[in-house]
Amino acid sequence: MRHFINTGDYDRATLETILTHAMTHRGERSTALSGRTVALMFFDSSLRTRASFAVGIAQLGGNSVTFEVGRGTWNLEYQEGVIMDGDKPEHIADAAQVLSRYFDVLAIRCFPSLKRPEEDAADPVIEAFRRYATVPVINLESALYHPCQAMADMLTIRERFGRTEGVRVALAWTPHIKALPTAVPNSFALVAAQLGCRLTIVAPPEFPLPDVVMERLGDVEVVHDQSVLARQDVVYAKSWASLVNYGAPPPARYRDWILTPEKLGSARFLHCLPLRRNVEVTDAVLASAQNDCYDEAENRLHVQKSILQFCLHLI
Amino acid sequence: MRHFINTGDYDRATLETILTHAMTHRGERSTALSGRTVALMFFDSSLRTRASFAVGIAQLGGNSVTFEVGRGTWNLEYQEGVIMDGDKPEHIADAAQVLSRYFDVLAIRCFPSLKRPEEDAADPVIEAFRRYATVPVINLESALYHPCQAMADMLTIRERFGRTEGVRVALAWTPHIKALPTAVPNSFALVAAQLGCRLTIVAPPEFPLPDVVMERLGDVEVVHDQSVLARQDVVYAKSWASLVNYGAPPPARYRDWILTPEKLGSARFLHCLPLRRNVEVTDAVLASAQNDCYDEAENRLHVQKSILQFCLHLI
Amino acid sequence: MRHFINTGDYDRATLETILTHAMTHRGERSTALSGRTVALMFFDSSLRTRASFAVGIAQLGGNSVTFEVGRGTWNLEYQEGVIMDGDKPEHIADAAQVLSRYFDVLAIRCFPSLKRPEEDAADPVIEAFRRYATVPVINLESALYHPCQAMADMLTIRERFGRTEGVRVALAWTPHIKALPTAVPNSFALVAAQLGCRLTIVAPPEFPLPDVVMERLGDVEVVHDQSVLARQDVVYAKSWASLVNYGAPPPARYRDWILTPEKLGSARFLHCLPLRRNVEVTDAVLASAQNDCYDEAENRLHVQKSILQFCLHLI
């Protein structure tokens, strides 16, 4: 069973195969998924993920059905053995087994609570689907990982530089008005390390990545000073929550961590989007010729078509 | 015009034809619905119904469009002659006539209010669609009936026992934290009687089925004692609202009506889902080899594909 | 780039070409949109628009993906240069550029605020999409215009009378419990004038159309007396907001502007729907043989299929 929940579940050769397929099949229209249907289940909001999966599945001749859990579709319990007398009328154990009878793939978005760090660190919703589904599960961003985004990031870097090996990438924390999940930086850092990038994490001291990720990264460089950004090939801008003061918005004193053209130097600019202009990044960065974030978003489409076919043993 | 609103609208031979078609066409991919589109209109939440209809329509080469009434789509008035100065900006008379111009089938989910028993007993929303639609209407669970679920139930029994005639089935009330509609038990009891099952209704005295259903059932056995369950071939577990204390949650004194493996004996277990584990049924029942509720859910897909084709005079 | 944002962007010959195509291709099933996908983005509720676009796209062999902005999909900012520290986490500048990478057409519904008249008069959301999208934008009803509705209206008139030239049409204000947008009357009046109808606007004095529309209409007849209605070929009934008392519900003293069979005389009845029965129009008007509003709704489907193909240079 080929789930796609965390790039760390696969070796470098497998990830490279998927990226190569995405590069050689850009814009492909086919009937690869003819007669197949993919469930797109969103516990949380989405624009790019929803759009790019729906379009990609259609371009491969398949069908998708979108669910918004808790809105139009029953809320789902994930704890084992619980007496279900609360606000969740159905258990993932049952929903996952039933949906596996209808769909060929279950694709799930389930953000962290950002309230209970231990719970979030267990990635409970996506792991419940992994346990009970009898068809492949694709992670559309869980509490801990966003592997499809990370693969699109690597595809963008590989297209821009002809390789990922040795490319100098900074994962650059940005200010924000809210505490955001760490799934994007976690998966970006992991896959960058897996594919041989020279990774630097640039963030204030209160903003480390989770232990489970840092352990996998080994001796990655972490600095608390944005002056390194201009020496990179790629600056991957992203805000994420403090693990020190879990769930609290970033302190106002870090507002000057906003990314500007001066800090960016000649590096390429990536961001997963959505992006709060003039809070995380200035309009000028987005208007510059170094902005690759729309190519990056487009690459979601291309790489996800390859991931779907990988999960179904079609490549 | 072939609506599918209540199994009671059709004779046994017709229902058997649909079941036989479903058995012989399991997993069929075809172009039977090519160029056709089905509206899936939900006044209330859904997982299985939405998934199984969308997937089934896709497997037959058709298209579906899902609406959530009152959320993204205008709320609909169903009373005749009313001055529409309230919170419902459109009348079903108009919506049904318009949608009939776009779609080949209108499929509608509309739960009861559980507040006004006389209104619920008139099944006003689905009946308004029956009155005004100029294309077939399929009931996705109305105030009174859930015929697609009932057909999936009978398909499951027929597959398990090779027949429905003479199979001993208990419709077994379960405790719950909320008052639930009677549509599922109503339609299960009706179709079980129509297809020759030996039906027993097992529920506390305050939980009769509505008069309109009991009259159709004739002299069905009703008992208030769960000890009969273990003598059945099939136990169909389900909670439903008290008609005596309409809309109130079941009293706490009935919590021990929870279904356990001991009560189940060697009977097969069915439940329409969603299910509150350890309130209605223990985890042990679901983990047992007697649990057929996932096959039952899967059979929604198979039988609904046949119902769609029946409504369109394709079988 | 062929956007379809306002009929006023095109000359009469182009609009006639689209109408003629719609008449000659009624009910067409084709593969014209095979491999193409259309985004249907709703900032506001919809029934007919959503249904008719989804069905029409399917009938042409294409795919659509529906988004409800702010519900399941991120809320979108449209102001330029703003510091995005409010409740809108993504800018249309970014969303439009990204969605243009996935979709072949972006179709957008974005009602006016009915709070800030100057802002509404700038039609800011649809204009932001026009500015940033790199694929055609279709207006599904913006603050100012509803061109697809207006084209369906003209198609209905042309089918009924064999022509639009010289047909006497009244745009007839109706009472309502809420302030409604002017997009429908604006676009109806504009296209009626463009296609040679003899237009009369019939409304209380506080209910003029916006200056931007009146300027385009030239010396159109405006009367404040419903007695002219019975002398028309077509009465197009519709409520809209007062520009004098912006955003306020129509005053109760105008409740007797309800349209009745007596006022209608022998004119044909059109209304874009949804319609509040017995507030805007009596049940008797809808029950009469002069009611063409269901044909009008159906024509949304036919004309929009032509508009889609026009935008994609397929006709």
CSV table of N, CA, C and O in Angstrom, one decimal, chain A residues 193-288:
chain,number,residue,atom,x,y,z
A,193,ALA,N,16.6,18.2,2.8
A,193,ALA,CA,17.7,17.4,3.2
A,193,ALA,C,17.7,16.1,2.5
A,193,ALA,O,18.8,15.6,2.1
A,194,GLN,N,16.6,15.5,2.2
A,194,GLN,CA,16.5,14.2,1.5
A,194,GLN,C,17.1,14.3,0.1
A,194,GLN,O,17.7,13.4,-0.4
A,195,LEU,N,16.9,15.5,-0.5
A,195,LEU,CA,17.3,15.6,-1.9
A,195,LEU,C,18.6,16.4,-2.1
A,195,LEU,O,18.9,16.9,-3.2
A,196,GLY,N,19.3,16.5,-1.0
A,196,GLY,CA,20.7,17.0,-1.1
A,196,GLY,C,20.9,18.5,-1.1
A,196,GLY,O,22.0,19.0,-1.4
A,197,CYS,N,19.8,19.3,-0.8
A,197,CYS,CA,20.0,20.7,-0.7
A,197,CYS,C,20.9,21.1,0.5
A,197,CYS,O,21.0,20.3,1.4
A,198,ARG,N,21.6,22.3,0.4
A,198,ARG,CA,22.3,22.8,1.5
A,198,ARG,C,21.4,23.7,2.3
A,198,ARG,O,21.2,24.8,2.0
A,199,LEU,N,20.8,23.1,3.4
A,199,LEU,CA,19.7,23.8,4.1
A,199,LEU,C,20.1,24.6,5.3
A,199,LEU,O,20.9,24.1,6.1
A,200,THR,N,19.7,25.9,5.4
A,200,THR,CA,19.8,26.7,6.6
A,200,THR,C,18.5,27.1,7.1
A,200,THR,O,17.6,27.5,6.2
A,201,ILE,N,18.2,26.9,8.3
A,201,ILE,CA,17.0,27.4,8.9
A,201,ILE,C,17.2,28.7,9.6
A,201,ILE,O,18.1,28.9,10.4
A,202,VAL,N,16.4,29.7,9.2
A,202,VAL,CA,16.7,31.1,9.7
A,202,VAL,C,15.4,31.6,10.4
A,202,VAL,O,14.4,31.8,9.8
A,203,ALA,N,15.5,31.7,11.7
A,203,ALA,CA,14.3,32.0,12.5
A,203,ALA,C,14.7,32.5,13.9
A,203,ALA,O,15.8,32.3,14.3
A,204,PRO,N,13.8,33.3,14.5
A,204,PRO,CA,14.1,33.7,15.9
A,204,PRO,C,14.3,32.5,16.8
A,204,PRO,O,13.7,31.4,16.5
A,205,PRO,N,14.9,32.6,17.9
A,205,PRO,CA,15.2,31.5,18.8
A,205,PRO,C,14.0,30.8,19.3
A,205,PRO,O,14.0,29.5,19.5
A,206,GLU,N,12.9,31.5,19.5
A,206,GLU,CA,11.6,30.8,20.0
A,206,GLU,C,10.9,30.0,18.9
A,206,GLU,O,9.9,29.4,19.2
A,207,PHE,N,11.5,29.9,17.7
A,207,PHE,CA,10.8,29.2,16.6
A,207,PHE,C,11.5,28.1,16.0
A,207,PHE,O,11.8,28.0,14.8
A,208,PRO,N,11.9,27.1,16.9
A,208,PRO,CA,12.5,25.9,16.4
A,208,PRO,C,11.5,25.0,15.7
A,208,PRO,O,10.3,25.2,15.9
A,209,LEU,N,11.9,24.1,14.9
A,209,LEU,CA,11.0,23.1,14.3
A,209,LEU,C,10.9,22.0,15.4
A,209,LEU,O,11.7,21.8,16.3
A,210,PRO,N,9.8,21.2,15.3
A,210,PRO,CA,9.5,20.1,16.3
A,210,PRO,C,10.7,19.1,16.3
A,210,PRO,O,11.4,18.9,15.3
A,211,ASP,N,10.9,18.5,17.5
A,211,ASP,CA,12.0,17.6,17.7
A,211,ASP,C,11.9,16.4,16.7
A,211,ASP,O,13.0,16.0,16.2
A,212,VAL,N,10.8,15.9,16.4
A,212,VAL,CA,10.7,14.8,15.5
A,212,VAL,C,11.2,15.1,14.1
A,212,VAL,O,11.8,14.3,13.4
A,213,VAL,N,11.2,16.4,13.8
A,213,VAL,CA,11.7,16.8,12.5
A,213,VAL,C,13.2,17.1,12.6
A,213,VAL,O,14.0,16.6,11.8
A,214,MET,N,13.6,17.8,13.7
A,214,MET,CA,15.0,18.1,13.9
A,214,MET,C,15.9,16.8,14.0
A,214,MET,O,17.0,16.8,13.5
A,215,GLU,N,15.3,15.8,14.6
A,215,GLU,CA,16.1,14.5,14.7
A,215,GLU,C,16.3,13.9,13.4
A,215,GLU,O,17.4,13.4,13.1
A,216,ARG,N,15.4,14.0,12.5
A,216,ARG,CA,15.5,13.5,11.1
A,216,ARG,C,16.5,14.3,10.3
A,216,ARG,O,17.2,13.8,9.4
A,217,LEU,N,16.6,15.6,10.6
A,217,LEU,CA,17.5,16.5,9.8
A,217,LEU,C,18.9,16.3,10.2
A,217,LEU,O,19.8,16.7,9.3
A,218,GLY,N,19.2,15.8,11.4
A,218,GLY,CA,20.6,15.7,11.7
A,218,GLY,C,21.2,17.1,12.0
A,218,GLY,O,20.5,18.0,12.6
A,219,ASP,N,22.5,17.3,11.6
A,219,ASP,CA,23.2,18.5,12.0
A,219,ASP,C,22.9,19.6,11.0
A,219,ASP,O,23.8,20.0,10.3
A,220,VAL,N,21.7,20.1,10.9
A,220,VAL,CA,21.3,21.2,10.0
A,220,VAL,C,21.7,22.5,10.7
A,220,VAL,O,21.7,22.6,11.9
A,221,GLU,N,22.1,23.5,9.8
A,221,GLU,CA,22.5,24.8,10.3
A,221,GLU,C,21.2,25.6,10.7
A,221,GLU,O,20.3,25.7,9.9
A,222,VAL,N,21.2,26.1,11.9
A,222,VAL,CA,20.1,27.0,12.3
A,222,VAL,C,20.7,28.3,12.8
A,222,VAL,O,21.6,28.3,13.6
A,223,VAL,N,20.2,29.4,12.2
A,223,VAL,CA,20.7,30.7,12.6
A,223,VAL,C,19.6,31.6,12.9
A,223,VAL,O,18.5,31.4,12.5
A,224,HIS,N,19.9,32.6,13.7
A,224,HIS,CA,18.8,33.6,14.2
A,224,HIS,C,19.0,34.9,13.6
A,224,HIS,O,18.6,35.9,14.2
A,225,ASP,N,19.6,35.0,12.4
A,225,ASP,CA,20.0,36.3,11.8
A,225,ASP,C,19.7,36.2,10.3
A,225,ASP,O,20.2,35.4,9.6
A,226,GLN,N,18.9,37.2,9.8
A,226,GLN,CA,18.5,37.2,8.4
A,226,GLN,C,19.6,37.6,7.4
A,226,GLN,O,19.4,37.5,6.2
A,227,SER,N,20.7,38.0,8.0
A,227,SER,CA,21.8,38.4,7.0
A,227,SER,C,22.3,37.3,6.1
A,227,SER,O,22.9,37.5,5.1
A,228,VAL,N,22.0,36.0,6.5
A,228,VAL,CA,22.5,34.9,5.7
A,228,VAL,C,21.6,34.8,4.4
A,228,VAL,O,22.0,34.1,3.5
A,229,LEU,N,20.4,35.4,4.4
A,229,LEU,CA,19.5,35.1,3.3
A,229,LEU,C,20.1,35.5,2.0
A,229,LEU,O,19.9,34.7,1.0
A,230,ALA,N,20.7,36.6,1.9
A,230,ALA,CA,21.2,37.1,0.6
A,230,ALA,C,22.3,36.2,0.0
A,230,ALA,O,22.7,36.4,-1.1
A,231,ARG,N,22.8,35.3,0.8
A,231,ARG,CA,23.9,34.4,0.3
A,231,ARG,C,23.3,33.1,-0.2
A,231,ARG,O,24.0,32.1,-0.5
A,232,GLN,N,22.0,33.0,-0.3
A,232,GLN,CA,21.3,31.7,-0.7
A,232,GLN,C,21.0,31.7,-2.1
A,232,GLN,O,20.9,32.8,-2.8
A,233,ASP,N,20.8,30.5,-2.7
A,233,ASP,CA,20.2,30.4,-4.0
A,233,ASP,C,18.7,30.6,-3.9
A,233,ASP,O,18.1,31.2,-4.8
A,234,VAL,N,18.1,30.1,-2.9
A,234,VAL,CA,16.6,30.1,-2.7
A,234,VAL,C,16.3,30.5,-1.3
A,234,VAL,O,16.9,30.0,-0.3
A,235,VAL,N,15.4,31.5,-1.1
A,235,VAL,CA,14.8,31.8,0.2
A,235,VAL,C,13.4,31.3,0.2
A,235,VAL,O,12.5,31.7,-0.6
A,236,TYR,N,13.1,30.3,1.1
A,236,TYR,CA,11.7,29.8,1.2
A,236,TYR,C,11.1,30.5,2.4
A,236,TYR,O,11.4,30.1,3.6
A,237,ALA,N,10.3,31.5,2.2
A,237,ALA,CA,9.7,32.3,3.3
A,237,ALA,C,8.4,31.6,3.8
A,237,ALA,O,7.6,31.1,3.0
A,238,LYS,N,8.3,31.6,5.1
A,238,LYS,CA,7.1,31.0,5.7
A,238,LYS,C,7.0,31.3,7.1
A,238,LYS,O,8.0,31.3,7.8
A,239,SER,N,5.8,31.6,7.6
A,239,SER,CA,5.7,31.8,9.1
A,239,SER,C,5.3,30.5,9.7
A,239,SER,O,4.6,29.7,9.1
A,240,TRP,N,5.7,30.3,10.9
A,240,TRP,CA,5.2,29.1,11.7
A,240,TRP,C,5.1,29.5,13.2
A,240,TRP,O,5.7,30.5,13.6
A,241,ALA,N,4.4,28.6,13.9
A,241,ALA,CA,4.1,28.9,15.3
A,241,ALA,C,5.3,28.6,16.2
A,241,ALA,O,6.2,27.8,15.9
A,242,SER,N,5.4,29.3,17.3
A,242,SER,CA,6.4,29.1,18.3
A,242,SER,C,6.1,27.8,19.0
A,242,SER,O,4.9,27.6,19.5
A,243,LEU,N,7.1,26.9,19.2
A,243,LEU,CA,6.8,25.7,20.0
A,243,LEU,C,7.1,26.1,21.5
A,243,LEU,O,6.7,25.3,22.4
A,244,VAL,N,7.6,27.2,21.7
A,244,VAL,CA,7.9,27.7,23.1
A,244,VAL,C,6.6,28.3,23.7
A,244,VAL,O,6.3,28.0,24.9
A,245,ASN,N,5.9,29.0,22.9
A,245,ASN,CA,4.7,29.7,23.4
A,245,ASN,C,3.5,29.2,22.5
A,245,ASN,O,3.0,30.0,21.7
A,246,TYR,N,3.2,27.9,22.6
A,246,TYR,CA,2.4,27.2,21.6
A,246,TYR,C,1.0,27.9,21.4
A,246,TYR,O,0.2,28.0,22.3
A,247,GLY,N,0.8,28.2,20.1
A,247,GLY,CA,-0.5,28.7,19.7
A,247,GLY,C,-0.7,30.2,19.8
A,247,GLY,O,-1.6,30.8,19.4
A,248,ALA,N,0.3,30.9,20.4
A,248,ALA,CA,0.3,32.3,20.5
A,248,ALA,C,0.8,33.0,19.2
A,248,ALA,O,1.7,32.5,18.6
A,249,PRO,N,0.2,34.1,18.8
A,249,PRO,CA,0.7,34.8,17.7
A,249,PRO,C,2.2,35.2,17.9
A,249,PRO,O,2.6,35.5,19.1
A,250,PRO,N,2.9,35.3,16.9
A,250,PRO,CA,4.3,35.8,17.0
A,250,PRO,C,4.4,37.2,17.7
A,250,PRO,O,3.5,38.0,17.4
A,251,PRO,N,5.3,37.4,18.6
A,251,PRO,CA,5.4,38.7,19.3
A,251,PRO,C,5.7,39.8,18.3
A,251,PRO,O,6.4,39.6,17.3
A,252,ALA,N,5.1,41.0,18.6
A,252,ALA,CA,5.2,42.2,17.7
A,252,ALA,C,6.7,42.6,17.5
A,252,ALA,O,7.0,43.1,16.4
A,253,ARG,N,7.6,42.2,18.4
A,253,ARG,CA,9.0,42.7,18.2
A,253,ARG,C,9.6,42.0,17.0
A,253,ARG,O,10.7,42.5,16.5
A,254,TYR,N,9.0,41.0,16.5
A,254,TYR,CA,9.6,40.3,15.3
A,254,TYR,C,9.0,40.8,14.0
A,254,TYR,O,9.2,40.2,12.9
A,255,ARG,N,8.2,41.9,14.1
A,255,ARG,CA,7.6,42.4,12.8
A,255,ARG,C,8.6,42.8,11.8
A,255,ARG,O,8.3,42.7,10.6
A,256,ASP,N,9.8,43.1,12.2
A,256,ASP,CA,10.8,43.6,11.3
A,256,ASP,C,11.5,42.4,10.6
A,256,ASP,O,12.5,42.6,9.8
A,257,TRP,N,11.0,41.2,10.9
A,257,TRP,CA,11.5,40.0,10.1
A,257,TRP,C,10.8,39.9,8.8
A,257,TRP,O,11.0,38.9,8.0
A,258,ILE,N,10.0,40.9,8.5
A,258,ILE,CA,9.3,40.9,7.1
A,258,ILE,C,10.4,40.8,6.0
A,258,ILE,O,11.5,41.4,6.1
A,259,LEU,N,10.1,40.0,5.0
A,259,LEU,CA,11.1,39.8,3.9
A,259,LEU,C,11.0,40.9,2.9
A,259,LEU,O,9.9,41.2,2.4
A,260,THR,N,12.1,41.5,2.6
A,260,THR,CA,12.2,42.7,1.7
A,260,THR,C,13.2,42.3,0.6
A,260,THR,O,14.0,41.4,0.7
A,261,PRO,N,13.1,43.1,-0.5
A,261,PRO,CA,14.1,42.8,-1.6
A,261,PRO,C,15.6,42.9,-1.1
A,261,PRO,O,16.4,42.2,-1.6
A,262,GLU,N,15.8,43.8,-0.2
A,262,GLU,CA,17.2,44.0,0.3
A,262,GLU,C,17.7,42.7,1.0
A,262,GLU,O,18.8,42.3,0.8
A,263,LYS,N,16.8,42.1,1.9
A,263,LYS,CA,17.2,40.9,2.6
A,263,LYS,C,17.4,39.7,1.6
A,263,LYS,O,18.2,38.9,1.8
A,264,LEU,N,16.5,39.7,0.6
A,264,LEU,CA,16.5,38.6,-0.4
A,264,LEU,C,17.8,38.6,-1.2
A,264,LEU,O,18.2,37.5,-1.6
A,265,GLY,N,18.4,39.7,-1.5
A,265,GLY,CA,19.5,39.8,-2.3
A,265,GLY,C,19.2,39.2,-3.7
A,265,GLY,O,18.2,39.6,-4.3
A,266,SER,N,20.0,38.3,-4.2
A,266,SER,CA,19.7,37.8,-5.6
A,266,SER,C,19.1,36.4,-5.5
A,266,SER,O,19.0,35.7,-6.5
A,267,ALA,N,18.7,36.0,-4.3
A,267,ALA,CA,18.1,34.6,-4.2
A,267,ALA,C,16.7,34.6,-4.8
A,267,ALA,O,16.0,35.6,-5.0
A,268,ARG,N,16.3,33.4,-5.3
A,268,ARG,CA,14.9,33.2,-5.8
A,268,ARG,C,14.0,33.1,-4.6
A,268,ARG,O,14.3,32.7,-3.5
A,269,PHE,N,12.8,33.6,-4.8
A,269,PHE,CA,11.8,33.7,-3.7
A,269,PHE,C,10.7,32.6,-3.9
A,269,PHE,O,10.1,32.5,-4.9
A,270,LEU,N,10.6,31.8,-2.8
A,270,LEU,CA,9.5,30.8,-2.8
A,270,LEU,C,8.6,31.0,-1.6
A,270,LEU,O,9.1,31.4,-0.5
A,271,HIS,N,7.3,30.7,-1.7
A,271,HIS,CA,6.4,30.7,-0.6
A,271,HIS,C,5.2,29.8,-1.0
A,271,HIS,O,4.8,29.9,-2.1
A,272,CYS,N,4.7,29.1,0.0
A,272,CYS,CA,3.6,28.1,-0.4
A,272,CYS,C,2.3,28.8,-0.7
A,272,CYS,O,1.4,28.2,-1.3
A,273,LEU,N,2.1,30.0,-0.2
A,273,LEU,CA,0.8,30.7,-0.3
A,273,LEU,C,-0.3,29.9,0.5
A,273,LEU,O,-0.2,28.7,0.6
A,274,PRO,N,-1.3,30.6,1.1
A,274,PRO,CA,-1.5,32.0,1.0
A,274,PRO,C,-0.5,32.8,1.8
A,274,PRO,O,0.1,32.3,2.7
A,275,LEU,N,-0.4,34.1,1.4
A,275,LEU,CA,0.6,35.0,1.9
A,275,LEU,C,0.0,36.3,2.3
A,275,LEU,O,-0.8,36.9,1.5
A,276,ARG,N,0.3,36.8,3.5
A,276,ARG,CA,-0.2,38.1,3.9
A,276,ARG,C,0.8,39.1,3.5
A,276,ARG,O,1.9,39.3,4.1
A,277,ARG,N,0.5,39.9,2.4
A,277,ARG,CA,1.4,40.9,1.8
A,277,ARG,C,1.6,42.0,2.8
A,277,ARG,O,0.7,42.4,3.5
A,278,ASN,N,2.8,42.4,2.9
A,278,ASN,CA,3.3,43.5,3.7
A,278,ASN,C,3.2,43.2,5.2
A,278,ASN,O,3.4,44.1,6.0
A,279,VAL,N,3.0,41.9,5.5
A,279,VAL,CA,3.2,41.4,6.9
A,279,VAL,C,4.3,40.4,6.8
A,279,VAL,O,5.3,40.6,7.6
A,280,GLU,N,4.2,39.4,6.0
A,280,GLU,CA,5.2,38.4,5.8
A,280,GLU,C,6.3,38.9,4.9
A,280,GLU,O,7.5,38.6,5.1
A,281,VAL,N,5.9,39.4,3.8
A,281,VAL,CA,6.7,39.8,2.6
A,281,VAL,C,6.2,41.1,2.0
A,281,VAL,O,5.0,41.3,2.0
A,282,THR,N,7.1,41.9,1.6
A,282,THR,CA,6.6,43.2,1.0
A,282,THR,C,6.1,42.9,-0.5
A,282,THR,O,6.5,42.0,-1.1
A,283,ASP,N,5.2,43.8,-0.9
A,283,ASP,CA,4.7,43.8,-2.3
A,283,ASP,C,5.9,43.8,-3.3
A,283,ASP,O,5.8,43.1,-4.3
A,284,ALA,N,7.0,44.4,-2.9
A,284,ALA,CA,8.1,44.5,-3.8
A,284,ALA,C,8.7,43.2,-4.1
A,284,ALA,O,9.2,42.9,-5.2
A,285,VAL,N,8.8,42.3,-3.1
A,285,VAL,CA,9.3,41.0,-3.4
A,285,VAL,C,8.5,40.2,-4.4
A,285,VAL,O,9.0,39.6,-5.3
A,286,LEU,N,7.2,40.3,-4.2
A,286,LEU,CA,6.2,39.6,-5.1
A,286,LEU,C,6.3,40.2,-6.5
A,286,LEU,O,6.0,39.5,-7.4
A,287,ALA,N,6.5,41.5,-6.6
A,287,ALA,CA,6.6,42.1,-7.9
A,287,ALA,C,7.9,41.9,-8.6
A,287,ALA,O,8.0,42.2,-9.8
A,288,SER,N,8.9,41.3,-7.9
A,288,SER,CA,10.2,41.2,-8.5
A,288,SER,C,10.3,40.0,-9.4
A,288,SER,O,9.5,39.1,-9.4
